[in-house]
PDB file of N, CA and C in Angstrom:
ATOM      1  N   MET A 118      23.742   0.712  -2.357  1.00  0.00           N
ATOM      2  CA  MET A 118      23.212   1.303  -3.775  1.00  0.00           C
ATOM      3  C   MET A 118      23.192   2.788  -3.859  1.00  0.00           C
ATOM      4  N   SER A 119      24.135   3.072  -4.980  1.00  0.00           N
ATOM      5  CA  SER A 119      23.976   4.517  -5.287  1.00  0.00           C
ATOM      6  C   SER A 119      23.666   4.665  -6.488  1.00  0.00           C
ATOM      7  N   ILE A 120      22.552   5.580  -6.515  1.00  0.00           N
ATOM      8  CA  ILE A 120      21.918   6.145  -7.415  1.00  0.00           C
ATOM      9  C   ILE A 120      22.552   7.579  -8.461  1.00  0.00           C
ATOM     10  N   LYS A 121      23.144   6.999  -9.785  1.00  0.00           N
ATOM     11  CA  LYS A 121      24.050   7.661 -10.457  1.00  0.00           C
ATOM     12  C   LYS A 121      22.517   9.168 -11.384  1.00  0.00           C
ATOM     13  N   ARG A 122      23.242   9.904 -11.629  1.00  0.00           N
ATOM     14  CA  ARG A 122      22.446  10.992 -12.406  1.00  0.00           C
ATOM     15  C   ARG A 122      22.241  10.273 -13.735  1.00  0.00           C
ATOM     16  N   GLY A 123      21.120  10.778 -14.071  1.00  0.00           N
ATOM     17  CA  GLY A 123      20.842  10.140 -15.471  1.00  0.00           C
ATOM     18  C   GLY A 123      20.727   8.732 -15.627  1.00  0.00           C
ATOM     19  N   SER A 124      20.598   8.008 -14.499  1.00  0.00           N
ATOM     20  CA  SER A 124      20.344   6.482 -14.594  1.00  0.00           C
ATOM     21  C   SER A 124      18.274   6.132 -14.842  1.00  0.00           C
ATOM     22  N   PRO A 125      18.185   5.254 -15.229  1.00  0.00           N
ATOM     23  CA  PRO A 125      16.722   4.896 -15.092  1.00  0.00           C
ATOM     24  C   PRO A 125      15.809   4.975 -13.517  1.00  0.00           C
ATOM     25  N   PRO A 126      15.248   5.336 -13.663  1.00  0.00           N
ATOM     26  CA  PRO A 126      14.535   4.913 -12.103  1.00  0.00           C
ATOM     27  C   PRO A 126      14.379   3.380 -11.527  1.00  0.00           C
ATOM     28  N   LEU A 127      14.753   3.187 -10.783  1.00  0.00           N
ATOM     29  CA  LEU A 127      14.388   1.855  -9.898  1.00  0.00           C
ATOM     30  C   LEU A 127      12.909   1.324 -10.117  1.00  0.00           C
ATOM     31  N   GLU A 128      12.561   0.266 -10.666  1.00  0.00           N
ATOM     32  CA  GLU A 128      11.493  -0.324 -11.278  1.00  0.00           C
ATOM     33  C   GLU A 128      10.803  -0.866  -9.348  1.00  0.00           C
ATOM     34  N   ILE A 129       9.936   0.076  -9.227  1.00  0.00           N
ATOM     35  CA  ILE A 129       9.279  -0.215  -7.845  1.00  0.00           C
ATOM     36  C   ILE A 129       7.628  -0.185  -8.750  1.00  0.00           C
ATOM     37  N   PHE A 130       6.977  -1.281  -8.200  1.00  0.00           N
ATOM     38  CA  PHE A 130       5.357  -1.778  -8.449  1.00  0.00           C
ATOM     39  C   PHE A 130       4.714  -1.751  -7.469  1.00  0.00           C
ATOM     40  N   LEU A 131       3.107  -1.675  -7.887  1.00  0.00           N
ATOM     41  CA  LEU A 131       2.590  -1.603  -6.385  1.00  0.00           C
ATOM     42  C   LEU A 131       2.396  -3.097  -5.937  1.00  0.00           C
ATOM     43  N   GLN A 132       1.846  -2.632  -4.497  1.00  0.00           N
ATOM     44  CA  GLN A 132       2.347  -4.006  -3.591  1.00  0.00           C
ATOM     45  C   GLN A 132       3.389  -4.779  -3.210  1.00  0.00           C
ATOM     46  N   ASP A 133       4.567  -4.223  -3.891  1.00  0.00           N
ATOM     47  CA  ASP A 133       5.937  -4.643  -3.276  1.00  0.00           C
ATOM     48  C   ASP A 133       6.480  -4.397  -2.017  1.00  0.00           C
ATOM     49  N   VAL A 134       6.932  -4.718  -1.238  1.00  0.00           N
ATOM     50  CA  VAL A 134       7.440  -4.613  -0.057  1.00  0.00           C
ATOM     51  C   VAL A 134       8.695  -4.911   0.297  1.00  0.00           C
ATOM     52  N   VAL A 135       9.075  -3.116   1.035  1.00  0.00           N
ATOM     53  CA  VAL A 135      10.487  -2.788   0.544  1.00  0.00           C
ATOM     54  C   VAL A 135      10.817  -2.741   2.309  1.00  0.00           C
ATOM     55  N   ARG A 136      12.443  -3.013   2.519  1.00  0.00           N
ATOM     56  CA  ARG A 136      13.073  -3.112   3.396  1.00  0.00           C
ATOM     57  C   ARG A 136      13.723  -1.461   3.449  1.00  0.00           C
ATOM     58  N   LEU A 137      13.553  -0.540   4.312  1.00  0.00           N
ATOM     59  CA  LEU A 137      13.976   0.451   4.212  1.00  0.00           C
ATOM     60  C   LEU A 137      15.557   0.625   5.252  1.00  0.00           C
ATOM     61  N   ARG A 138      16.391   1.540   5.191  1.00  0.00           N
ATOM     62  CA  ARG A 138      17.557   1.186   5.753  1.00  0.00           C
ATOM     63  C   ARG A 138      17.308   1.815   7.208  1.00  0.00           C
ATOM     64  N   LYS A 139      16.256   2.760   7.868  1.00  0.00           N
ATOM     65  CA  LYS A 139      16.405   3.255   9.176  1.00  0.00           C
ATOM     66  C   LYS A 139      14.698   3.018   9.343  1.00  0.00           C
ATOM     67  N   PRO A 140      14.367   2.566  10.784  1.00  0.00           N
ATOM     68  CA  PRO A 140      12.893   2.007  11.238  1.00  0.00           C
ATOM     69  C   PRO A 140      12.374   3.126  11.387  1.00  0.00           C
ATOM     70  N   HIS A 141      10.957   2.902  11.147  1.00  0.00           N
ATOM     71  CA  HIS A 141       9.991   4.072  11.419  1.00  0.00           C
ATOM     72  C   HIS A 141       9.656   4.125  13.283  1.00  0.00           C
ATOM     73  N   PRO A 142       8.999   5.030  13.751  1.00  0.00           N
ATOM     74  CA  PRO A 142       9.137   5.284  15.138  1.00  0.00           C
ATOM     75  C   PRO A 142       8.684   4.057  15.791  1.00  0.00           C
ATOM     76  N   CYS A 143       7.936   3.315  15.107  1.00  0.00           N
ATOM     77  CA  CYS A 143       7.389   2.075  15.615  1.00  0.00           C
ATOM     78  C   CYS A 143       8.087   0.700  15.608  1.00  0.00           C
ATOM     79  N   GLY A 144       9.192   0.922  15.008  1.00  0.00           N
ATOM     80  CA  GLY A 144      10.169  -0.008  15.010  1.00  0.00           C
ATOM     81  C   GLY A 144       9.898  -0.688  13.905  1.00  0.00           C
ATOM     82  N   SER A 145       9.201  -0.367  13.121  1.00  0.00           N
ATOM     83  CA  SER A 145       9.139  -1.760  11.747  1.00  0.00           C
ATOM     84  C   SER A 145      10.239  -0.925  10.557  1.00  0.00           C
ATOM     85  N   PHE A 146      10.784  -2.041   9.770  1.00  0.00           N
ATOM     86  CA  PHE A 146      11.635  -1.388   8.743  1.00  0.00           C
ATOM     87  C   PHE A 146      10.938  -1.938   7.506  1.00  0.00           C
ATOM     88  N   GLU A 147       9.735  -2.563   7.751  1.00  0.00           N
ATOM     89  CA  GLU A 147       9.407  -3.063   6.130  1.00  0.00           C
ATOM     90  C   GLU A 147       8.049  -2.385   6.063  1.00  0.00           C
ATOM     91  N   TRP A 148       7.826  -1.963   4.603  1.00  0.00           N
ATOM     92  CA  TRP A 148       6.503  -0.802   3.981  1.00  0.00           C
ATOM     93  C   TRP A 148       6.112  -1.743   2.827  1.00  0.00           C
ATOM     94  N   THR A 149       4.832  -1.450   2.496  1.00  0.00           N
ATOM     95  CA  THR A 149       4.485  -1.688   1.105  1.00  0.00           C
ATOM     96  C   THR A 149       3.900  -0.842   0.949  1.00  0.00           C
ATOM     97  N   VAL A 150       4.188  -0.791  -0.609  1.00  0.00           N
ATOM     98  CA  VAL A 150       3.970   0.247  -1.556  1.00  0.00           C
ATOM     99  C   VAL A 150       2.448   0.255  -2.287  1.00  0.00           C
ATOM    100  N   VAL A 151       1.899   1.521  -2.007  1.00  0.00           N
ATOM    101  CA  VAL A 151       0.530   1.607  -2.343  1.00  0.00           C
ATOM    102  C   VAL A 151       0.053   2.999  -3.081  1.00  0.00           C
ATOM    103  N   ARG A 152       1.177   3.831  -3.408  1.00  0.00           N
ATOM    104  CA  ARG A 152       0.731   4.400  -4.923  1.00  0.00           C
ATOM    105  C   ARG A 152       1.988   4.872  -5.411  1.00  0.00           C
ATOM    106  N   LEU A 153       2.319   4.738  -6.462  1.00  0.00           N
ATOM    107  CA  LEU A 153       3.212   5.262  -7.789  1.00  0.00           C
ATOM    108  C   LEU A 153       2.975   6.842  -7.873  1.00  0.00           C
ATOM    109  N   GLY A 154       4.129   7.200  -8.616  1.00  0.00           N
ATOM    110  CA  GLY A 154       4.464   8.431  -9.421  1.00  0.00           C
ATOM    111  C   GLY A 154       5.617   8.935  -8.653  1.00  0.00           C
ATOM    112  N   ALA A 155       5.663  10.003  -9.421  1.00  0.00           N
ATOM    113  CA  ALA A 155       6.857  11.022  -8.629  1.00  0.00           C
ATOM    114  C   ALA A 155       6.849  10.919  -7.219  1.00  0.00           C
ATOM    115  N   ASP A 156       6.018  10.748  -6.390  1.00  0.00           N
ATOM    116  CA  ASP A 156       5.991  10.502  -5.103  1.00  0.00           C
ATOM    117  C   ASP A 156       5.554   9.010  -4.969  1.00  0.00           C
ATOM    118  N   ILE A 157       6.078   8.201  -4.147  1.00  0.00           N
ATOM    119  CA  ILE A 157       5.702   6.978  -3.661  1.00  0.00           C
ATOM    120  C   ILE A 157       5.038   6.816  -2.334  1.00  0.00           C
ATOM    121  N   GLY A 158       3.691   6.331  -2.346  1.00  0.00           N
ATOM    122  CA  GLY A 158       2.803   6.322  -0.939  1.00  0.00           C
ATOM    123  C   GLY A 158       3.526   4.881  -0.438  1.00  0.00           C
ATOM    124  N   LEU A 159       3.736   4.809   0.975  1.00  0.00           N
ATOM    125  CA  LEU A 159       4.173   3.485   1.495  1.00  0.00           C
ATOM    126  C   LEU A 159       3.581   3.444   2.712  1.00  0.00           C
ATOM    127  N   ARG A 160       2.767   1.898   2.784  1.00  0.00           N
ATOM    128  CA  ARG A 160       2.242   1.764   4.429  1.00  0.00           C
ATOM    129  C   ARG A 160       3.273   1.027   5.027  1.00  0.00           C
ATOM    130  N   CYS A 161       3.414   1.092   6.447  1.00  0.00           N
ATOM    131  CA  CYS A 161       4.372   0.730   7.740  1.00  0.00           C
ATOM    132  C   CYS A 161       3.354  -0.574   7.877  1.00  0.00           C
ATOM    133  N   HIS A 162       4.293  -1.590   8.298  1.00  0.00           N
ATOM    134  CA  HIS A 162       3.964  -2.845   8.661  1.00  0.00           C
ATOM    135  C   HIS A 162       3.402  -2.837   9.903  1.00  0.00           C
ATOM    136  N   GLY A 163       4.313  -1.993  10.838  1.00  0.00           N
ATOM    137  CA  GLY A 163       4.118  -2.156  12.262  1.00  0.00           C
ATOM    138  C   GLY A 163       2.753  -1.599  12.625  1.00  0.00           C
ATOM    139  N   CYS A 164       2.711  -0.565  12.251  1.00  0.00           N
ATOM    140  CA  CYS A 164       1.576   0.589  12.614  1.00  0.00           C
ATOM    141  C   CYS A 164       0.696   0.989  11.530  1.00  0.00           C
ATOM    142  N   ASP A 165       0.726   0.498  10.427  1.00  0.00           N
ATOM    143  CA  ASP A 165      -0.331   1.297   9.249  1.00  0.00           C
ATOM    144  C   ASP A 165      -0.333   2.555   8.874  1.00  0.00           C
ATOM    145  N   ARG A 166       0.312   3.340   9.765  1.00  0.00           N
ATOM    146  CA  ARG A 166       0.805   4.455   9.120  1.00  0.00           C
ATOM    147  C   ARG A 166       0.653   4.763   7.778  1.00  0.00           C
ATOM    148  N   LYS A 167       0.290   5.787   6.877  1.00  0.00           N
ATOM    149  CA  LYS A 167       0.486   6.065   5.611  1.00  0.00           C
ATOM    150  C   LYS A 167       1.741   7.025   5.291  1.00  0.00           C
ATOM    151  N   VAL A 168       2.624   7.027   4.435  1.00  0.00           N
ATOM    152  CA  VAL A 168       3.568   8.266   4.151  1.00  0.00           C
ATOM    153  C   VAL A 168       3.749   7.882   2.499  1.00  0.00           C
ATOM    154  N   LEU A 169       4.272   9.650   2.258  1.00  0.00           N
ATOM    155  CA  LEU A 169       3.992   9.941   1.282  1.00  0.00           C
ATOM    156  C   LEU A 169       5.331  10.660   0.587  1.00  0.00           C
ATOM    157  N   LEU A 170       6.651   9.984   0.005  1.00  0.00           N
ATOM    158  CA  LEU A 170       7.682   9.949   0.236  1.00  0.00           C
ATOM    159  C   LEU A 170       8.018  10.634  -1.353  1.00  0.00           C
ATOM    160  N   PRO A 171       9.269  11.762  -1.697  1.00  0.00           N
ATOM    161  CA  PRO A 171       9.826  11.474  -2.857  1.00  0.00           C
ATOM    162  C   PRO A 171      10.454  10.467  -3.568  1.00  0.00           C
ATOM    163  N   ARG A 172      10.053  10.018  -4.793  1.00  0.00           N
ATOM    164  CA  ARG A 172      10.733   8.797  -5.105  1.00  0.00           C
ATOM    165  C   ARG A 172      12.158   8.831  -4.851  1.00  0.00           C
ATOM    166  N   ARG A 173      12.849   9.748  -5.564  1.00  0.00           N
ATOM    167  CA  ARG A 173      14.579   9.989  -5.054  1.00  0.00           C
ATOM    168  C   ARG A 173      14.646   9.862  -3.629  1.00  0.00           C
ATOM    169  N   ASP A 174      13.877  10.075  -2.675  1.00  0.00           N
ATOM    170  CA  ASP A 174      14.122   9.552  -1.060  1.00  0.00           C
ATOM    171  C   ASP A 174      13.986   8.045  -1.019  1.00  0.00           C
ATOM    172  N   VAL A 175      12.825   7.662  -1.690  1.00  0.00           N
ATOM    173  CA  VAL A 175      12.687   5.938  -1.350  1.00  0.00           C
ATOM    174  C   VAL A 175      13.448   5.376  -1.946  1.00  0.00           C
ATOM    175  N   GLU A 176      14.217   5.704  -3.534  1.00  0.00           N
ATOM    176  CA  GLU A 176      15.696   5.132  -3.582  1.00  0.00           C
ATOM    177  C   GLU A 176      16.710   5.517  -3.314  1.00  0.00           C
ATOM    178  N   LYS A 177      16.859   5.964  -1.977  1.00  0.00           N
ATOM    179  CA  LYS A 177      17.838   6.876  -1.150  1.00  0.00           C
ATOM    180  C   LYS A 177      18.197   5.717  -0.162  1.00  0.00           C
ATOM    181  N   ARG A 178      16.670   5.609   0.245  1.00  0.00           N
ATOM    182  CA  ARG A 178      16.704   4.969   1.662  1.00  0.00           C
ATOM    183  C   ARG A 178      16.158   3.517   1.680  1.00  0.00           C
ATOM    184  N   LEU A 179      16.110   2.946   0.605  1.00  0.00           N
ATOM    185  CA  LEU A 179      15.953   1.399   0.055  1.00  0.00           C
ATOM    186  C   LEU A 179      16.899   0.611   0.665  1.00  0.00           C
ATOM    187  N   LYS A 180      16.635  -0.606   1.340  1.00  0.00           N
ATOM    188  CA  LYS A 180      17.809  -1.729   1.521  1.00  0.00           C
ATOM    189  C   LYS A 180      17.730  -2.835   0.481  1.00  0.00           C
ATOM    190  N   THR A 181      16.621  -3.358   0.886  1.00  0.00           N
ATOM    191  CA  THR A 181      16.101  -4.097  -0.143  1.00  0.00           C
ATOM    192  C   THR A 181      14.851  -4.339  -0.056  1.00  0.00           C
ATOM    193  N   PHE A 182      14.528  -5.505  -1.145  1.00  0.00           N
ATOM    194  CA  PHE A 182      12.875  -5.522  -1.741  1.00  0.00           C
ATOM    195  C   PHE A 182      12.705  -6.992  -0.755  1.00  0.00           C
ATOM    196  N   VAL A 183      11.821  -7.104   0.307  1.00  0.00           N
ATOM    197  CA  VAL A 183      11.141  -8.428   0.322  1.00  0.00           C
ATOM    198  C   VAL A 183      10.386  -9.231  -0.137  1.00  0.00           C
ATOM    199  N   SER A 184       9.205  -8.784  -0.823  1.00  0.00           N
ATOM    200  CA  SER A 184       8.832  -9.342  -1.813  1.00  0.00           C
ATOM    201  C   SER A 184       8.670  -8.578  -2.817  1.00  0.00           C
ATOM    202  N   ARG A 185       7.900  -8.799  -4.528  1.00  0.00           N
ATOM    203  CA  ARG A 185       8.037  -8.135  -5.297  1.00  0.00           C
ATOM    204  C   ARG A 185       6.586  -8.029  -5.886  1.00  0.00           C
ATOM    205  N   GLY A 186       5.398  -7.207  -5.980  1.00  0.00           N
ATOM    206  CA  GLY A 186       4.158  -7.117  -6.135  1.00  0.00           C
ATOM    207  C   GLY A 186       3.886  -8.230  -7.721  1.00  0.00           C
ATOM    208  N   PRO A 187       2.482  -8.645  -7.658  1.00  0.00           N
ATOM    209  CA  PRO A 187       2.199  -9.233  -9.042  1.00  0.00           C
ATOM    210  C   PRO A 187       2.493  -8.543 -10.075  1.00  0.00           C
ATOM    211  N   ASP A 188       2.832  -7.187 -10.558  1.00  0.00           N
ATOM    212  CA  ASP A 188       3.321  -6.769 -11.812  1.00  0.00           C
ATOM    213  C   ASP A 188       4.941  -6.377 -11.932  1.00  0.00           C
ATOM    214  N   HIS A 189       5.232  -7.118 -11.104  1.00  0.00           N
ATOM    215  CA  HIS A 189       6.621  -7.166 -11.509  1.00  0.00           C
ATOM    216  C   HIS A 189       7.150  -8.774 -11.838  1.00  0.00           C
ATOM    217  N   ALA A 190       6.147  -9.788 -11.989  1.00  0.00           N
ATOM    218  CA  ALA A 190       6.467 -11.029 -13.109  1.00  0.00           C
ATOM    219  C   ALA A 190       6.135 -10.633 -14.595  1.00  0.00           C
ATOM    220  N   ILE A 191       4.797  -9.493 -14.675  1.00  0.00           N
ATOM    221  CA  ILE A 191       3.911  -9.581 -16.088  1.00  0.00           C
ATOM    222  C   ILE A 191       5.415  -8.855 -16.491  1.00  0.00           C
ATOM    223  N   ALA A 192       6.008  -7.505 -15.762  1.00  0.00           N
ATOM    224  CA  ALA A 192       6.810  -6.731 -16.436  1.00  0.00           C
ATOM    225  C   ALA A 192       8.314  -7.173 -17.316  1.00  0.00           C
ATOM    226  N   ALA A 193       8.683  -8.389 -16.154  1.00  0.00           N
ATOM    227  CA  ALA A 193       9.561  -9.432 -16.153  1.00  0.00           C
ATOM    228  C   ALA A 193       9.603 -10.108 -17.718  1.00  0.00           C
ATOM    229  N   GLU A 194       8.093 -10.849 -17.648  1.00  0.00           N
ATOM    230  CA  GLU A 194       7.954 -11.223 -19.072  1.00  0.00           C
ATOM    231  C   GLU A 194       7.993 -10.703 -20.313  1.00  0.00           C
ATOM    232  N   LEU A 195       7.474  -9.093 -20.095  1.00  0.00           N
ATOM    233  CA  LEU A 195       7.490  -8.447 -21.284  1.00  0.00           C
ATOM    234  C   LEU A 195       9.243  -8.172 -21.842  1.00  0.00           C
ATOM    235  N   ARG A 196       9.800  -8.132 -20.596  1.00  0.00           N
ATOM    236  CA  ARG A 196      10.917  -7.600 -21.113  1.00  0.00           C
ATOM    237  C   ARG A 196      11.639  -8.904 -21.826  1.00  0.00           C
ATOM    238  N   ALA A 197      11.273  -9.777 -21.363  1.00  0.00           N
ATOM    239  CA  ALA A 197      11.944 -11.120 -22.114  1.00  0.00           C
ATOM    240  C   ALA A 197      11.294 -11.858 -23.194  1.00  0.00           C
ATOM    241  N   GLY A 198      10.206 -10.918 -23.514  1.00  0.00           N
ATOM    242  CA  GLY A 198       9.876 -11.004 -24.635  1.00  0.00           C
ATOM    243  C   GLY A 198       8.894 -12.616 -25.162  1.00  0.00           C
ATOM    244  N   VAL A 199       8.321 -13.117 -23.912  1.00  0.00           N
ATOM    245  CA  VAL A 199       7.778 -13.887 -23.952  1.00  0.00           C
ATOM    246  C   VAL A 199       6.167 -13.879 -24.274  1.00  0.00           C
ATOM    247  N   PRO A 200       5.646 -14.303 -25.290  1.00  0.00           N
ATOM    248  CA  PRO A 200       4.693 -14.030 -26.281  1.00  0.00           C
ATOM    249  C   PRO A 200       3.501 -14.712 -24.915  1.00  0.00           C
ATOM    250  N   ASP A 201       2.396 -13.852 -24.847  1.00  0.00           N
ATOM    251  CA  ASP A 201       0.686 -14.044 -24.255  1.00  0.00           C
ATOM    252  C   ASP A 201       0.064 -15.427 -24.378  1.00  0.00           C
ATOM    253  N   GLU A 202       0.208 -16.415 -23.428  1.00  0.00           N
ATOM    254  CA  GLU A 202      -0.726 -17.439 -23.794  1.00  0.00           C
ATOM    255  C   GLU A 202      -2.431 -17.259 -23.768  1.00  0.00           C
TER     256      GLU A 202
END
């Protein structure tokens, strides 16, 4: 996944579970998103350590989304133009 200059930021939501390219020193590859902004807060699934990384670094290190947070479905509905019930 290459990030081009001027491309929109990757859509990351709270409670997304992401897999990064390199493991944490505890051996875990999976992290939960706990904070959003210019910096993204991640919580390690192996040792519960929290780290704060610049958004750009997270986008470069991201391998895949393991699961998406509850806000992902809401955003998808809004993009599709589905009216609220």
